Short mmCIF file of C-alpha atoms in Angstrom, two decimals:
data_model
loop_
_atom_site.label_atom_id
_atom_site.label_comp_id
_atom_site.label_asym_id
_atom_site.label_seq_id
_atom_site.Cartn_x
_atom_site.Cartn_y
_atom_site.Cartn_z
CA UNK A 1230 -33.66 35.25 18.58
CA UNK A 1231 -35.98 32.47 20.34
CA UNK A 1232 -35.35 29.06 20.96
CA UNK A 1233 -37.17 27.92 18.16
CA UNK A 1234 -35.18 30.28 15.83
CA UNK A 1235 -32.28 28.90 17.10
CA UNK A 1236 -33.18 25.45 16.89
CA UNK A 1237 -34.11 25.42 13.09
CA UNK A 1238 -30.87 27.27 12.65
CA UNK A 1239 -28.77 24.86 14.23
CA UNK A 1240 -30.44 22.18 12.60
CA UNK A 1241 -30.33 23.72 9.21
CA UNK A 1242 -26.28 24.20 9.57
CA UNK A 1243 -26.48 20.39 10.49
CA UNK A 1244 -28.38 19.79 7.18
CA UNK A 1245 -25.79 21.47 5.34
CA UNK A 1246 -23.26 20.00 6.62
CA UNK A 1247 -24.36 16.31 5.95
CA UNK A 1248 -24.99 17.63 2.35
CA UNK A 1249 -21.45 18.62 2.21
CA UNK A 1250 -19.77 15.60 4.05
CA UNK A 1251 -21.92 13.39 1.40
CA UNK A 1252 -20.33 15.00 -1.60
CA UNK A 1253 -17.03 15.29 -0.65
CA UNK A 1254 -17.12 11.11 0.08
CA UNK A 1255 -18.79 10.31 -3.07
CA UNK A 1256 -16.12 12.52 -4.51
CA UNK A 1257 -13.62 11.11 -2.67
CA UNK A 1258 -14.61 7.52 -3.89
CA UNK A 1259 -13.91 8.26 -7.36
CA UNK A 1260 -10.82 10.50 -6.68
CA UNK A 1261 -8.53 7.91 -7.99
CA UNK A 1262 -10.15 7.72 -11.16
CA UNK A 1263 -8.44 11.17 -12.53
CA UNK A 1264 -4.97 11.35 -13.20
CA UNK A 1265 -3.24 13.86 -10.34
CA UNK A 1266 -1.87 15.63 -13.44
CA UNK A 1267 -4.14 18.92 -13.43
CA UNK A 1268 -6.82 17.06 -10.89
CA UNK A 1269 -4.51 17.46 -7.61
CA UNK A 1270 -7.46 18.26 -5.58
CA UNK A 1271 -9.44 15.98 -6.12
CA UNK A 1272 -7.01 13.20 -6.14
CA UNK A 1273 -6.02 14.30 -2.80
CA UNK A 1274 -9.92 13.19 -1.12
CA UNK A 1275 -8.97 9.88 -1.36
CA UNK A 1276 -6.56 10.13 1.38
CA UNK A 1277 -9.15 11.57 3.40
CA UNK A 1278 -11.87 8.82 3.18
CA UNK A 1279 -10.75 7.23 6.79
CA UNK A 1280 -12.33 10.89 7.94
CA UNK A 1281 -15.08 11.22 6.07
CA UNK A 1282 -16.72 7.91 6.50
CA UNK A 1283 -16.06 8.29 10.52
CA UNK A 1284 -18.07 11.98 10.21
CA UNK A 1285 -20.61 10.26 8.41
CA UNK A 1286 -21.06 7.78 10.99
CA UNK A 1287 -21.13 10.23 13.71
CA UNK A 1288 -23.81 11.44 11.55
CA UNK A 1289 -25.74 8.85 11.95
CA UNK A 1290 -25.87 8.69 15.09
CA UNK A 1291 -26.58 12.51 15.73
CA UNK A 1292 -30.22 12.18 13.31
CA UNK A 1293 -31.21 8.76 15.83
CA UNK A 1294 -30.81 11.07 18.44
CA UNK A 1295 -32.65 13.71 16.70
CA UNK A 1296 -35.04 11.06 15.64
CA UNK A 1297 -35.34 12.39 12.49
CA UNK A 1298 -35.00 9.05 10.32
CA UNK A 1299 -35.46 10.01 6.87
CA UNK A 1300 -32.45 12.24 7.44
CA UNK A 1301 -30.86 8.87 8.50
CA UNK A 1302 -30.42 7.65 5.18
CA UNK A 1303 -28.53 10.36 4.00
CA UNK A 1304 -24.93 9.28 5.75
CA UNK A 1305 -26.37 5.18 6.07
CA UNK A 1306 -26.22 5.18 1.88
CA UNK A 1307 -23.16 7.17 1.86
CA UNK A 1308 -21.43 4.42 3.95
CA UNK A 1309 -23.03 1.83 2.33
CA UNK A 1310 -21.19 3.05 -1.02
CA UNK A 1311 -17.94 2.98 0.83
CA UNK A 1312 -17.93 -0.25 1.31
CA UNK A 1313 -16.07 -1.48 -1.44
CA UNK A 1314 -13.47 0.66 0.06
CA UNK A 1315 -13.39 -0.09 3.83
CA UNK A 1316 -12.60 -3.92 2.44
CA UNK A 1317 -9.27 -2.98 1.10
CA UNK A 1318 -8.85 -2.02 5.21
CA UNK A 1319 -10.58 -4.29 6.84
CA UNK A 1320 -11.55 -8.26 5.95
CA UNK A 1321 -14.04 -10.12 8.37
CA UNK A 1322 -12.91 -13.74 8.47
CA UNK A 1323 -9.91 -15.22 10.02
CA UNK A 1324 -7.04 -16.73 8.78
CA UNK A 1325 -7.02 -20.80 8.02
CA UNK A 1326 -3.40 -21.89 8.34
CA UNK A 1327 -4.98 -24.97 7.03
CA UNK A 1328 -5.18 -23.67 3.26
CA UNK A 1329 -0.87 -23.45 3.91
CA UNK A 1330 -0.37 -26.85 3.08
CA UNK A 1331 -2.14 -26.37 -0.25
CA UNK A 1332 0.20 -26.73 -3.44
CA UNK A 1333 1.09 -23.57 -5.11
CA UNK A 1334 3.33 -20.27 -4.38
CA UNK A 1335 4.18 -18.62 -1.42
CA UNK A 1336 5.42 -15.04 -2.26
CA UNK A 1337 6.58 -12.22 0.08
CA UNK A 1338 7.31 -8.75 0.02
CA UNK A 1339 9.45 -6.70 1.69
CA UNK A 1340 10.91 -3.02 2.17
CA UNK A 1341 13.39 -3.71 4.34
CA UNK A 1342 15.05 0.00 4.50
CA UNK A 1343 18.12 -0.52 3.82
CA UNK A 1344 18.89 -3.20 6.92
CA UNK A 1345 19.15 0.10 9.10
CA UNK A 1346 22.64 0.35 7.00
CA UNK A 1347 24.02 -1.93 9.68
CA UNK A 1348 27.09 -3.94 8.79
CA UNK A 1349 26.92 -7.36 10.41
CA UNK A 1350 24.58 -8.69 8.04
CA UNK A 1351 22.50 -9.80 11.06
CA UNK A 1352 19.13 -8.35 9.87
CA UNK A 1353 19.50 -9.67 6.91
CA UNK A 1354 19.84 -13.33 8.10
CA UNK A 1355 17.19 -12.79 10.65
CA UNK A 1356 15.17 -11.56 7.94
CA UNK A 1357 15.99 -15.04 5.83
CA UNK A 1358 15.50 -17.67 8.71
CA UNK A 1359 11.67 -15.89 9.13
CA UNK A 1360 11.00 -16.28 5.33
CA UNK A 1361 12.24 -20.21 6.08
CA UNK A 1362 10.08 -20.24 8.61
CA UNK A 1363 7.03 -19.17 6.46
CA UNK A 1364 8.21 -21.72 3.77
CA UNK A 1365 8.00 -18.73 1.13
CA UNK A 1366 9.12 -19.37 -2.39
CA UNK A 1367 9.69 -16.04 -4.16
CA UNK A 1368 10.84 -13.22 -2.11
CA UNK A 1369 10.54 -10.00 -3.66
CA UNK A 1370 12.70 -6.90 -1.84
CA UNK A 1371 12.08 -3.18 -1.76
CA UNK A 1372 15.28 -0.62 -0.99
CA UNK A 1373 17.93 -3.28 -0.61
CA UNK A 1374 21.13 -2.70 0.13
CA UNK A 1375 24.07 -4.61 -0.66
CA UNK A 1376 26.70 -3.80 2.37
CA UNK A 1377 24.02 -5.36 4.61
CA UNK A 1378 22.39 -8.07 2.23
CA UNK A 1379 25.54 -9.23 0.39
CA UNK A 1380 23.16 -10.85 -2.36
CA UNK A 1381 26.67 -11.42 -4.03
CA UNK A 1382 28.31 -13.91 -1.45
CA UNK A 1383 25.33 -14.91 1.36
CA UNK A 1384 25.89 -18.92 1.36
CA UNK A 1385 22.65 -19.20 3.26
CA UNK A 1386 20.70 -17.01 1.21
CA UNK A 1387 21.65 -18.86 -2.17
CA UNK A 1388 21.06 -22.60 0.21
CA UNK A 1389 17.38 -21.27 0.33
CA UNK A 1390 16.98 -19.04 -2.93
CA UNK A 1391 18.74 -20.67 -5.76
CA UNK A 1392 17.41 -18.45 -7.62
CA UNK A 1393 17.79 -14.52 -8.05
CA UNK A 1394 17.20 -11.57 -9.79
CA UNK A 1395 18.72 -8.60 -9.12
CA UNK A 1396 16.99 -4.69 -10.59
CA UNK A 1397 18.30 -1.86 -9.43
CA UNK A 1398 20.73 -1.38 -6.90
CA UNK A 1399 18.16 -1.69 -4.34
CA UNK A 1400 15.72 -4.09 -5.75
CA UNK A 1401 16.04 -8.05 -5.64
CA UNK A 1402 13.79 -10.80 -6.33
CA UNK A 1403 14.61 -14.52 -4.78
CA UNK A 1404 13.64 -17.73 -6.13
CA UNK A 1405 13.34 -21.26 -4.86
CA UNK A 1406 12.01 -21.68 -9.05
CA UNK A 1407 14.20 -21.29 -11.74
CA UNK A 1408 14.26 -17.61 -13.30
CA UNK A 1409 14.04 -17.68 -16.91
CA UNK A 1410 14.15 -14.30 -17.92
CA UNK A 1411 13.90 -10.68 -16.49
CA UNK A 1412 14.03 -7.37 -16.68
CA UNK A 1413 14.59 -3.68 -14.95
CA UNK A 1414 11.79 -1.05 -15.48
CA UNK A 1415 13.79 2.25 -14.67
CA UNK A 1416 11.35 5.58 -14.30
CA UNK A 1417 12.47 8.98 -15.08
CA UNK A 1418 14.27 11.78 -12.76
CA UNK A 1419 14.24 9.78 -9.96
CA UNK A 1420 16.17 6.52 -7.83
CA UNK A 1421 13.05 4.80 -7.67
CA UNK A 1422 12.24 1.43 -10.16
CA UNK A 1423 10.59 -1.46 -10.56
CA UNK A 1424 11.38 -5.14 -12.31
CA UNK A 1425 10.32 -8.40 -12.97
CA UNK A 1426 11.46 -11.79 -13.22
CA UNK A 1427 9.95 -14.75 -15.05
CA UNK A 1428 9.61 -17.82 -12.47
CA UNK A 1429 9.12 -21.02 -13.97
CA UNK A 1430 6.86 -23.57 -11.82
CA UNK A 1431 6.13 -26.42 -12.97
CA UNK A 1432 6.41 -25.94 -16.84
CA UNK A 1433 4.67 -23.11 -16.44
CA UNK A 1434 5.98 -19.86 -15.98
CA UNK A 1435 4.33 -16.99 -13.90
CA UNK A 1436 5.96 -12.96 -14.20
CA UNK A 1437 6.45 -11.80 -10.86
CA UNK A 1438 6.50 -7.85 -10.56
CA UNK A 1439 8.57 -5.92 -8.16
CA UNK A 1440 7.85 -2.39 -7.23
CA UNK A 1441 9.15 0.66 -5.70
CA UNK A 1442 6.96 3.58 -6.16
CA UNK A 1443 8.11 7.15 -4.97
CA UNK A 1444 7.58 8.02 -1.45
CA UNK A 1445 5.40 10.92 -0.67
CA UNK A 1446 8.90 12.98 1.19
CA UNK A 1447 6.81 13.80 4.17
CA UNK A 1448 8.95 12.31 6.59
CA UNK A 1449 11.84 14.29 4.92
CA UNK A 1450 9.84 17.71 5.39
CA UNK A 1451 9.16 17.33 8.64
CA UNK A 1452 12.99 16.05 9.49
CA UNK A 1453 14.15 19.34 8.06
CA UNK A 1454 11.73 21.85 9.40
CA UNK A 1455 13.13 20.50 13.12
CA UNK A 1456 16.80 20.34 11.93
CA UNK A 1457 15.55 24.12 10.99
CA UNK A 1458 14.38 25.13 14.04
CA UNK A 1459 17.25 23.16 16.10
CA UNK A 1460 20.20 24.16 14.27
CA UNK A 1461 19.10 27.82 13.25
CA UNK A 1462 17.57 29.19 15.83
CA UNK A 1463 14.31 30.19 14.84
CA UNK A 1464 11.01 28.76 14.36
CA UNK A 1465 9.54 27.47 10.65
CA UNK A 1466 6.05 29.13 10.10
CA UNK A 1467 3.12 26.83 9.94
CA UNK A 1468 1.77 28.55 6.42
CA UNK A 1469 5.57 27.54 5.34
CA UNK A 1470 5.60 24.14 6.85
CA UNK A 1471 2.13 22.94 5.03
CA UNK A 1472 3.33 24.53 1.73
CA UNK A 1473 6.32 22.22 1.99
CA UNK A 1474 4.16 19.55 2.72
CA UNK A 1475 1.72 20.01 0.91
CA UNK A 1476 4.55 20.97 -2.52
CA UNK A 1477 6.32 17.60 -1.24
CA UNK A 1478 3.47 15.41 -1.41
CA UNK A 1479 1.81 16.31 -4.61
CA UNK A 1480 5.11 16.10 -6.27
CA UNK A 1481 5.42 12.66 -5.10
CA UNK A 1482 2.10 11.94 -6.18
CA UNK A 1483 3.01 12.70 -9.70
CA UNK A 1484 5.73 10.96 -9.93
CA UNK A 1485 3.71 8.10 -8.61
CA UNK A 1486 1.03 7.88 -11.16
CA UNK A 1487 3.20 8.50 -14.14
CA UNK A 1488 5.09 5.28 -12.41
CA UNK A 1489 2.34 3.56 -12.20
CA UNK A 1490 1.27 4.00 -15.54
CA UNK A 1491 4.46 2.56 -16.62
CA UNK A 1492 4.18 -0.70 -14.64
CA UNK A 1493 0.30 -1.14 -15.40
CA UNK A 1494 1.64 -1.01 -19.28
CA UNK A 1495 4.23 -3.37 -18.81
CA UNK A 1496 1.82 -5.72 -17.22
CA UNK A 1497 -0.62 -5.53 -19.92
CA UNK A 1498 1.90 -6.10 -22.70
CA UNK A 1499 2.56 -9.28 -20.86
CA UNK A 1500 1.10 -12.70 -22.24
CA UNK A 1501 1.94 -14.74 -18.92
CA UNK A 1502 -0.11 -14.86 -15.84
CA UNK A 1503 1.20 -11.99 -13.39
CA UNK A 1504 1.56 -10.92 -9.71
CA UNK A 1505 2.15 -7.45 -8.78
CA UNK A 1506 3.75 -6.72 -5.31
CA UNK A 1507 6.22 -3.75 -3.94
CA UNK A 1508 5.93 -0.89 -1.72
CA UNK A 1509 3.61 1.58 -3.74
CA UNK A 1510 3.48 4.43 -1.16
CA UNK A 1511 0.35 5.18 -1.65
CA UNK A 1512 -3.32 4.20 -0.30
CA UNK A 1513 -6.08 1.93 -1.60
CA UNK A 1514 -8.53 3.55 -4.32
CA UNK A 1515 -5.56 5.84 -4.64
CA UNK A 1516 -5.37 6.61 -9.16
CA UNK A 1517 -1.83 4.82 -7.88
CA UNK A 1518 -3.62 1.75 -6.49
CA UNK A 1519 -6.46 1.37 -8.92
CA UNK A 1520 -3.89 1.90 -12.16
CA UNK A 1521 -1.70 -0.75 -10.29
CA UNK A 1522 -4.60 -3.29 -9.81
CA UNK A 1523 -6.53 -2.91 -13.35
CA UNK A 1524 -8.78 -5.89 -13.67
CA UNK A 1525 -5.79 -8.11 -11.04
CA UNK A 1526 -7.14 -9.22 -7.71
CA UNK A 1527 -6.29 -7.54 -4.85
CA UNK A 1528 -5.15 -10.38 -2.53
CA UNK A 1529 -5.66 -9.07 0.80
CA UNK A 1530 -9.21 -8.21 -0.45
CA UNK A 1531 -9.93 -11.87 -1.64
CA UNK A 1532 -8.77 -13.58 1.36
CA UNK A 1533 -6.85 -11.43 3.91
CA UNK A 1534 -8.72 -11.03 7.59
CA UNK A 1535 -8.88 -8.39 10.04
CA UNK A 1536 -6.84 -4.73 9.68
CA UNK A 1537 -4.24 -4.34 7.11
CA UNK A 1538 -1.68 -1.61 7.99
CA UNK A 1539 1.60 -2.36 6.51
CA UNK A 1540 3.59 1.32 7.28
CA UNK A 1541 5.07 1.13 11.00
CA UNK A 1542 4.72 5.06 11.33
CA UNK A 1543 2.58 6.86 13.52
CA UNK A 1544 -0.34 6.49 10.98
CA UNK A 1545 -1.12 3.32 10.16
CA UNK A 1546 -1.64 2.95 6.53
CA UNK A 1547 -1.62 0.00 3.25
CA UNK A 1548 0.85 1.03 1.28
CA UNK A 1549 2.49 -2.38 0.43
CA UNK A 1550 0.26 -4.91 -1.46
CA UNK A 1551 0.31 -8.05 -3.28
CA UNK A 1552 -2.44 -7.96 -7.18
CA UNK A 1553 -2.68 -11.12 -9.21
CA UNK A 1554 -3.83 -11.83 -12.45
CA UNK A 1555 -7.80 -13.71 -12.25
CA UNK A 1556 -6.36 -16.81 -13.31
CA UNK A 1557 -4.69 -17.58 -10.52
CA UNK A 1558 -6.36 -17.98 -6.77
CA UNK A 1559 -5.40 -16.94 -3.92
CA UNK A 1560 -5.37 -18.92 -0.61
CA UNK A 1561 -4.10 -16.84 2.51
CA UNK A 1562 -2.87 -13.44 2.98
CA UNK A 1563 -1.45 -12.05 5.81
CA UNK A 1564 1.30 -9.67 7.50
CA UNK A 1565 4.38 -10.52 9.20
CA UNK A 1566 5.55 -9.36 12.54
CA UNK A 1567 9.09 -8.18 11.87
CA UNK A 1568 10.08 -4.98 12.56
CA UNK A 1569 13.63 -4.32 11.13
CA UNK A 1570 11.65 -1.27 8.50
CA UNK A 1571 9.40 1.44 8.82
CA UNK A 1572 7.43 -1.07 6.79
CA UNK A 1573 6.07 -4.68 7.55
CA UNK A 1574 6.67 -7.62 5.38
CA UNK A 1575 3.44 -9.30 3.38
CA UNK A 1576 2.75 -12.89 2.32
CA UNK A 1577 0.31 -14.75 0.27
CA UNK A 1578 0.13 -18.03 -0.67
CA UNK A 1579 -1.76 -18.45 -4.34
CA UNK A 1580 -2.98 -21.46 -5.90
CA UNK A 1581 -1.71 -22.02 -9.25
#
């Protein structure tokens, strides 16, 4: 075969492959449109968008070197679609502590796993003098628990929060604004829940949502393959690992959008403005994130700045978010530095 041969050849496979990279994005983009019910593949592409948009940039640069510019456009459009997408990542701006000393609401949220289970109730406390600190006025939790937190008998925690709500065990919301009413949201055949609390303000009263979505059970995979291969001697097969995994994660992906569908209802049954916030475990333009966020605003979206990660695992991913309803407007949104969870706290401040 000459080097011409060869040439077209290795340009034609490079053809090809733009061609597929630009309709798996484009699928990916509207992966979490379908249910995950009987569309598990092609839910799944959303999670790899980070990917695909980073091949289609290296893309780009391997046609400039080529010079072959019409071929250009091919991955150039296909980023320019994902666009949209790379802002629920990434927000150019920066934040104006300025817009703090506006009136309205400062909420946070939370997963504080557990406190570590530790027993002194130090965490906890920490964890209060840093939401004094950022002056926040509703503080919504995520897999509470009560030996650490002591919602029951904290002094300090009622001096701050007069307020409080309590869902399931491991849920809590806190309130510097009287809470008027409330309720649990339990979800089938699993621990997981969600509530909310009406917070009057001002007259007015404003339904706060906290969420707990199911986790994806990665982690817990993983953990037992290596107590596996510690404690019994032999090594888990890699075809048996993914199949866990993989079994593991789509599970948990059902459950999640049949969740979510249950919260999104709730919300829309509701005749008072709303804000959504909780741990939903999953990713932006997930069918979990955009059934979660209907016609809300994303907050980080309409005025967060820089890289939003919020998991504190080796993959840095948004999987905790704040939605509100359009009549309200938000004024900063940031994350917090505290590292007491595999998860990092959020706050926004919204204009009422």
């Amino acid at each position: 075969m000459g080097k011409l041969a060869v040439y077209k050849y290795v340009s034609a496979m490079f053809l090809v492959a733009q061609l597929v990279l630009v309709i798996f994005t484009v699928a990916a983009l509207f992966g979490g449109n379908v249910n995950p019910a009987g569309n598990t593949a092609r839910a799944m592409l959303v999670y790899a968008l980070p990917l695909l948009i980073i091949a289609n940039a290296l893309m780009v640069l391997y046609w400039l070197l080529r010079k072959r510019w019409y071929l250009v456009l091919l991955p150039v459009v296909t980023i320019a679609c994902c666009i949209p997408y790379i802002g629920t990542l990434y927000q150019f701006g920066s934040y104006e502590k300025s817009l703090e000393n506006k009136a309205g609401l400062k909420i946070a949220s939370y997963n504080v796993a557990m406190f570590g289970r530790e027993t002194s109730g130090f965490m906890a406390q920490d964890i209060l003098a840093e939401m004094r600190r950022q002056k926040v006025d509703v503080l919504c939790m995520q897999e509470y628990n009560e030996t650490s937190g002591d919602r029951k008998n904290s002094a300090s925690y009622k001096e701050y929060f007069p307020y409080m709500q309590v869902g399931r065990d491991d849920m809590v919301i806190y309130s510097r604004y009287p809470i008027r009413n409330h309720k649990t949201i339990l979800f089938d055949d699993t621990n997981n829940s969600a509530m909310w609390a009406d917070v009057e303000i001002n007259g007015e009263e404003i339904r706060v949502f906290n969420v707990h979505l199911q986790t994806t059970g990665i982690n817990r995979t993983m953990h037992q393959a290596a107590k596996m291969q510690i404690n019994g001697g032999y090594e888990v097969s890699n075809s048996r690992l993914l199949n866990a995994i993989y079994g593991n994660y789509t599970i948990g992906m059902l459950f999640r959008a049949g969740q979510a569908v249950t919260v999104a209802n709730e919300k829309r049954s509701s005749e008072k403005p709303c804000i959504v916030c909780g741990d939903f475990n999953d990713v932006p333009y997930s069918f979990v994130y955009n059934t979660m966020l209907g016609n809300m605003v994303d907050g980080f979206k309409e005025c967060g700045s820089g890289f939003m990660s919020t998991f504190r695992g080796k993959k840095p991913v948004r999987i905790d978010y704040i939605f509100h309803d359009e009549a309200l407007k938000g004024l900063t949104y940031y994350r917090g530095d505290i590292t007491y969870s595999d998860h990092y706290p959020i706050f926004m401040k919204i204009a009422l």
